[in-house]
mmCIF file of C-alpha atoms in Angstrom:
data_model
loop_
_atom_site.group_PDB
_atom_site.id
_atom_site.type_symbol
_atom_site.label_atom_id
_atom_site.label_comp_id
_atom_site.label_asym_id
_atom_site.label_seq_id
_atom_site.Cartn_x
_atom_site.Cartn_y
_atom_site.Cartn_z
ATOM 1 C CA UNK A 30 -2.468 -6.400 -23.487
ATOM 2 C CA UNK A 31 -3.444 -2.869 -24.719
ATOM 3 C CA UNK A 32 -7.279 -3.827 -24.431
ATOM 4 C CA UNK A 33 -6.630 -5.586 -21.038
ATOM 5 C CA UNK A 34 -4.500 -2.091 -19.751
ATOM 6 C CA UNK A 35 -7.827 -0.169 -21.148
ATOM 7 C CA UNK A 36 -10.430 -2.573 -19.082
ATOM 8 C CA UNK A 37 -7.903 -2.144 -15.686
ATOM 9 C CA UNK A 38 -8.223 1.618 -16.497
ATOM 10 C CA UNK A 39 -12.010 1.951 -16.954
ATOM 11 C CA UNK A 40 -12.766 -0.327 -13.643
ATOM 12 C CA UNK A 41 -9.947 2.200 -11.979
ATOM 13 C CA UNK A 42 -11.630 5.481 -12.929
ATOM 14 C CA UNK A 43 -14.949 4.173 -12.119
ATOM 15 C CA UNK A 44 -13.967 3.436 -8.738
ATOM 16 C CA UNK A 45 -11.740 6.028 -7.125
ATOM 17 C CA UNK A 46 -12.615 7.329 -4.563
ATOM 18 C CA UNK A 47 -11.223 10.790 -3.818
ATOM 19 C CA UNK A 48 -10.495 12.717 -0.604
ATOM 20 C CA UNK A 49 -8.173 15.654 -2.091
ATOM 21 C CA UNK A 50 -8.246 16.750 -5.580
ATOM 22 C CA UNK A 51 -5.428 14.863 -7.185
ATOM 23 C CA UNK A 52 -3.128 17.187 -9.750
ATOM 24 C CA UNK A 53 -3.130 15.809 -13.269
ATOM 25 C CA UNK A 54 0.541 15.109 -12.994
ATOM 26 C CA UNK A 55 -0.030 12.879 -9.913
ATOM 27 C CA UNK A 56 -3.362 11.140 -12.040
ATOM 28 C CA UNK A 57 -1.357 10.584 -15.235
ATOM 29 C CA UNK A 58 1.512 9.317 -12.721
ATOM 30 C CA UNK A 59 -0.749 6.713 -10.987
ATOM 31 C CA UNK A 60 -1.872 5.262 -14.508
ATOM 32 C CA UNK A 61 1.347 5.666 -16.379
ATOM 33 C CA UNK A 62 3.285 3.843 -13.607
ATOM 34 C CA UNK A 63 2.158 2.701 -10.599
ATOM 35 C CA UNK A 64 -0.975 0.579 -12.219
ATOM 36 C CA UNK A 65 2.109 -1.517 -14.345
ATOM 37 C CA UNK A 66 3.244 -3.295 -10.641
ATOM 38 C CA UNK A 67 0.871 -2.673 -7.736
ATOM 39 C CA UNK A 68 -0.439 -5.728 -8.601
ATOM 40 C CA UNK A 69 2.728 -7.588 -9.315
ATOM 41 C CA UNK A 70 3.239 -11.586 -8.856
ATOM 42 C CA UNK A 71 5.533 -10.679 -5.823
ATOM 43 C CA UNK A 72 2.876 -8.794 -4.323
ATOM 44 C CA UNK A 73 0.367 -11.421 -4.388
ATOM 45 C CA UNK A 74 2.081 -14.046 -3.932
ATOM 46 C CA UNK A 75 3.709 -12.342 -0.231
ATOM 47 C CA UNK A 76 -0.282 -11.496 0.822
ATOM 48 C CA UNK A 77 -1.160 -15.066 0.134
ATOM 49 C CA UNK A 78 1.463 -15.970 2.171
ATOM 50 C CA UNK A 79 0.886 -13.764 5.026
ATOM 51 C CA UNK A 80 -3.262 -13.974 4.854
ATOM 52 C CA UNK A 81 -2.558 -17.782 5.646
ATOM 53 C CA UNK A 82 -0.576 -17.099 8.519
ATOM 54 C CA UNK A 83 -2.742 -14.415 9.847
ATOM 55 C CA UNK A 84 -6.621 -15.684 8.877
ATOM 56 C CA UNK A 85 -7.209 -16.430 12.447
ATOM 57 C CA UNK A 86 -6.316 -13.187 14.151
ATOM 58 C CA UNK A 87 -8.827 -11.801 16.203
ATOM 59 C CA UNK A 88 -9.036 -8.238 16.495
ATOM 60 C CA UNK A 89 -7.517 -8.495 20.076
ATOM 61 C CA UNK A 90 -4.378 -10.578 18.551
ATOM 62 C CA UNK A 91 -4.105 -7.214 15.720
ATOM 63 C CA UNK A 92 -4.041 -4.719 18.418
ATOM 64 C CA UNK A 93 -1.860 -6.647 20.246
ATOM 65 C CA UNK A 94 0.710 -6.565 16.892
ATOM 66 C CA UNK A 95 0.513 -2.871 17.035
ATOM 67 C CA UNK A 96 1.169 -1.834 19.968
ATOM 68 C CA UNK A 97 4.347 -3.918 19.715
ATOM 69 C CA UNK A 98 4.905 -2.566 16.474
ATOM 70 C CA UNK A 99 4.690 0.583 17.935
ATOM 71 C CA UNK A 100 6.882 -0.320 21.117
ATOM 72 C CA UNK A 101 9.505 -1.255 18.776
ATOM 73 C CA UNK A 102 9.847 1.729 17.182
ATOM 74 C CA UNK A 103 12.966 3.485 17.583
ATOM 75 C CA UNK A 104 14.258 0.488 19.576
ATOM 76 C CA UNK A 105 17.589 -1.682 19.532
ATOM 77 C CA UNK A 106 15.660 -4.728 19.463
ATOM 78 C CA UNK A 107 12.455 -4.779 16.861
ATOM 79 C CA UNK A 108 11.767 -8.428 15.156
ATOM 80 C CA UNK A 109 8.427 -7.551 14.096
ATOM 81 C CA UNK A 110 9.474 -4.429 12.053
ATOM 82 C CA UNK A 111 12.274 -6.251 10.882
ATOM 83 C CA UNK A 112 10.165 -9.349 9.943
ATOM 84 C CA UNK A 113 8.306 -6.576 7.422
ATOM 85 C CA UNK A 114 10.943 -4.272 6.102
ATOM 86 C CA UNK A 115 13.389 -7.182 5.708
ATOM 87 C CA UNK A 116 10.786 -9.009 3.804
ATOM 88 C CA UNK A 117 11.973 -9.882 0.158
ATOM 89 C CA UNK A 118 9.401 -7.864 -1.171
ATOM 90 C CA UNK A 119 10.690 -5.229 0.971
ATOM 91 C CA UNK A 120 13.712 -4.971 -1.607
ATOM 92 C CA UNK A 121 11.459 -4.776 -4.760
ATOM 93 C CA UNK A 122 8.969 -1.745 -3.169
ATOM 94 C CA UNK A 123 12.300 0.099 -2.085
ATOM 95 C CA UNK A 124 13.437 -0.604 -5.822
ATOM 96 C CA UNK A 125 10.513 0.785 -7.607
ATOM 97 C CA UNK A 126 11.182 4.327 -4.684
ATOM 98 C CA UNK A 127 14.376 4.384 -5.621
ATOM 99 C CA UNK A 128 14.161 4.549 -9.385
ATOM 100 C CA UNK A 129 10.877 6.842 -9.085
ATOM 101 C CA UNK A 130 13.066 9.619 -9.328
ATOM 102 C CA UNK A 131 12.124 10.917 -5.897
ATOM 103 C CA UNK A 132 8.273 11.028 -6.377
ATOM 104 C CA UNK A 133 7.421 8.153 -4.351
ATOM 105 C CA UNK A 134 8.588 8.581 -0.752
ATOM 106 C CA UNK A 135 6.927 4.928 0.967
ATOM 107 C CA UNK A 136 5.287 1.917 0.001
ATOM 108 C CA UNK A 137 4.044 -0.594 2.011
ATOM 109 C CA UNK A 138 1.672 -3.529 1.104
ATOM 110 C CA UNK A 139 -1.190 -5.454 3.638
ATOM 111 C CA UNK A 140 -2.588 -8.241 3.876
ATOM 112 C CA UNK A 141 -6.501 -8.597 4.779
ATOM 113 C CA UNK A 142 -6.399 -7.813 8.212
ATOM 114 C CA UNK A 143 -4.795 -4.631 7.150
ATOM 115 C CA UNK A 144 -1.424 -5.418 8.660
ATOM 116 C CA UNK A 145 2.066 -5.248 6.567
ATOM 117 C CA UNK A 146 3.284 -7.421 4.864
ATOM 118 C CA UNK A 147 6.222 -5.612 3.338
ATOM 119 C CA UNK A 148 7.637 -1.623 3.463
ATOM 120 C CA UNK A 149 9.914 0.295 2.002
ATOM 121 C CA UNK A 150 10.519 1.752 5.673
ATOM 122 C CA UNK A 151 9.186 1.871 8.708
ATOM 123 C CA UNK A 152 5.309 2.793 9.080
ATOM 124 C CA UNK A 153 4.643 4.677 12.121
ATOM 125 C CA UNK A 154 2.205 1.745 13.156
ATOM 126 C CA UNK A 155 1.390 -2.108 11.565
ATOM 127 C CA UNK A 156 -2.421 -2.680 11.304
ATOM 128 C CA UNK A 157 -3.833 -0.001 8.954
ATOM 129 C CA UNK A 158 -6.744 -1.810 8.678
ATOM 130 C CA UNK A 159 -8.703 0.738 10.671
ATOM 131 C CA UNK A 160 -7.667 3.679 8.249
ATOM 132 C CA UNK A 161 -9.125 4.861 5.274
ATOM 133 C CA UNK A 162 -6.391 3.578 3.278
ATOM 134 C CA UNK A 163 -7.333 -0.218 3.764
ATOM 135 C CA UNK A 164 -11.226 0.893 4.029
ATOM 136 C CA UNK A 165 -11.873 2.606 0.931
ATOM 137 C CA UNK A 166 -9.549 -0.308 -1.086
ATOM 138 C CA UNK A 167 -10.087 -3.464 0.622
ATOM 139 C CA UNK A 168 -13.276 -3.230 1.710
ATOM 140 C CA UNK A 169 -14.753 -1.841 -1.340
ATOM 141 C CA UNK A 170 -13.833 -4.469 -3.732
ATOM 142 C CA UNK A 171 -11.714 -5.417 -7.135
ATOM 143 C CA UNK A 172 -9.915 -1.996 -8.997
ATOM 144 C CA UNK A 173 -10.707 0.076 -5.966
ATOM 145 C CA UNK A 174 -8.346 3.281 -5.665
ATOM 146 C CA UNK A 175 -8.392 5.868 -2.927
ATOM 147 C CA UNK A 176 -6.467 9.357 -2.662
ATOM 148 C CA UNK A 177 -6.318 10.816 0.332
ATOM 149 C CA UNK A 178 -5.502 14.153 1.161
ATOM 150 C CA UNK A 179 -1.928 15.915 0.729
ATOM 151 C CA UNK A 180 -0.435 15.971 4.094
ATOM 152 C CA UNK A 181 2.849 16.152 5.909
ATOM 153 C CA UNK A 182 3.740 12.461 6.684
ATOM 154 C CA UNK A 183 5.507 11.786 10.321
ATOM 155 C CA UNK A 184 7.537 8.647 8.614
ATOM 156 C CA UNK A 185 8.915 10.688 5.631
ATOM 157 C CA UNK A 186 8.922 13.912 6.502
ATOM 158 C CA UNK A 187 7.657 15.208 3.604
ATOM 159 C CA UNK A 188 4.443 16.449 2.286
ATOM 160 C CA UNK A 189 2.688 13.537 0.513
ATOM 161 C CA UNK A 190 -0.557 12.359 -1.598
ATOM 162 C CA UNK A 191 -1.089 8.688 -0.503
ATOM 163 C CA UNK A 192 -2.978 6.705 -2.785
ATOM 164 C CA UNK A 193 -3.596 3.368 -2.458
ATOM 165 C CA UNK A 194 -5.009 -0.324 -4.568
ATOM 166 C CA UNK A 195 -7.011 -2.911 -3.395
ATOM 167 C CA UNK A 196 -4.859 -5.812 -4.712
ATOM 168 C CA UNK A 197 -7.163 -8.565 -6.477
ATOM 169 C CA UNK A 198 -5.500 -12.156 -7.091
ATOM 170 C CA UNK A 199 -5.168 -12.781 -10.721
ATOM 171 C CA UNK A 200 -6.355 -16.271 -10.288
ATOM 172 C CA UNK A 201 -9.119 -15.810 -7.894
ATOM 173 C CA UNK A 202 -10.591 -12.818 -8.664
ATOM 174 C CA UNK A 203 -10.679 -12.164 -5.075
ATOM 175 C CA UNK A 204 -9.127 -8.776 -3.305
ATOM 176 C CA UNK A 205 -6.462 -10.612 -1.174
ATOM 177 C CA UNK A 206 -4.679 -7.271 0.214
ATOM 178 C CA UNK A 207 -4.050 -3.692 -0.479
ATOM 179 C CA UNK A 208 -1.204 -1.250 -1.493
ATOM 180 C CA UNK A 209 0.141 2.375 -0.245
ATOM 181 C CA UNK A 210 2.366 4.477 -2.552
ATOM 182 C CA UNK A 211 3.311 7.622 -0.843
ATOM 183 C CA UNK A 212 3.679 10.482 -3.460
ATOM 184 C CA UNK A 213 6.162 13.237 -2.936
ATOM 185 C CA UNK A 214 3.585 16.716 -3.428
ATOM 186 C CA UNK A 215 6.123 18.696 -4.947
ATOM 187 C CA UNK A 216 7.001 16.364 -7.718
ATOM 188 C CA UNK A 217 3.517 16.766 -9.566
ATOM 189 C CA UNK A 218 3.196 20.764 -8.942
#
């Protein structure tokens, strides 16, 4: 296990790609915690699930998912959002916020279109597949991490270090998805 943890860790700092300097209390945070789930069972097994049901999507049928994501959005009536943040796996990313004593404000996981499968809230759209998020995880392979840049987020209203996992299926090898974990700033200064 300790060997395995070391091997996860050497691919992981060998492939981050950075677009902020990231505090050492947010680094030791990311391997110290977040590296023991973002690759859960849950979470693969709910991308598998959802990469079946949206393989075929052209990028016409993705757009088309946002901008009703994004029409539902502060509405009475919003199945798609509800579809995601009603998800079981939902529950278990709002679980790992909740007892992350306040330095992780979102998670959300996606599938390989880039579209999510599951959120701790609501994401101010549903394909991120055109962000740098899903680019510099998914697209660049297995134990790919990205950091992006401190910012204040319009979903949590806070200011927030994103950084974010390509997630690889244990039995495949294969990146299936990627993960989000939205870092409260103030927590690692």
């Amino acid at each position: 296990m300790f060997r395995s943890t070391l091997l996860a860790l050497g691919v992981l700092t060998s492939s981050m790609a950075q677009a902020a300097e990231v505090p050492p209390a947010m680094s030791q945070y990311i391997y110290d915690d977040l590296m023991k789930w973002v690759n859960d069972a849950q979470i693969v097994q709910a991308i598998n699930a959802q990469n079946n049901l949206t393989d075929g999507l052209t990028e016409a049928d993705i757009i088309a998912r946002d901008e009703i994501w994004r029409a539902q959005l502060g509405a009475d009536h919003s199945p798609l959002i509800n579809e995601v943040v009603n998800a079981p796996l939902s529950t278990f990313l709002r679980d790992h916020m909740g007892n992350s004593a306040g330095r992780i404000t979102e998670v959300f996981v996606m599938d390989h279109q880039g579209l999510n499968v599951a959120s701790s809230g609501i994401t101010s759209d549903y394909w991120q597949g055109d962000e740098a998020k899903f680019k510099q995880t998914y697209a660049k392979g297995a134990g790919s991490v990205f950091v992006d840049e401190i910012d204040l987020d319009e979903s949590t209203q806070t200011y927030q270090g994103q950084v974010s996992f390509a997630v690889t299926d244990p039995q495949t090898g294969v990146v299936i998805g990627a993960i989000t974990v939205g870092l409260n700033a103030s927590t690692f200064f």
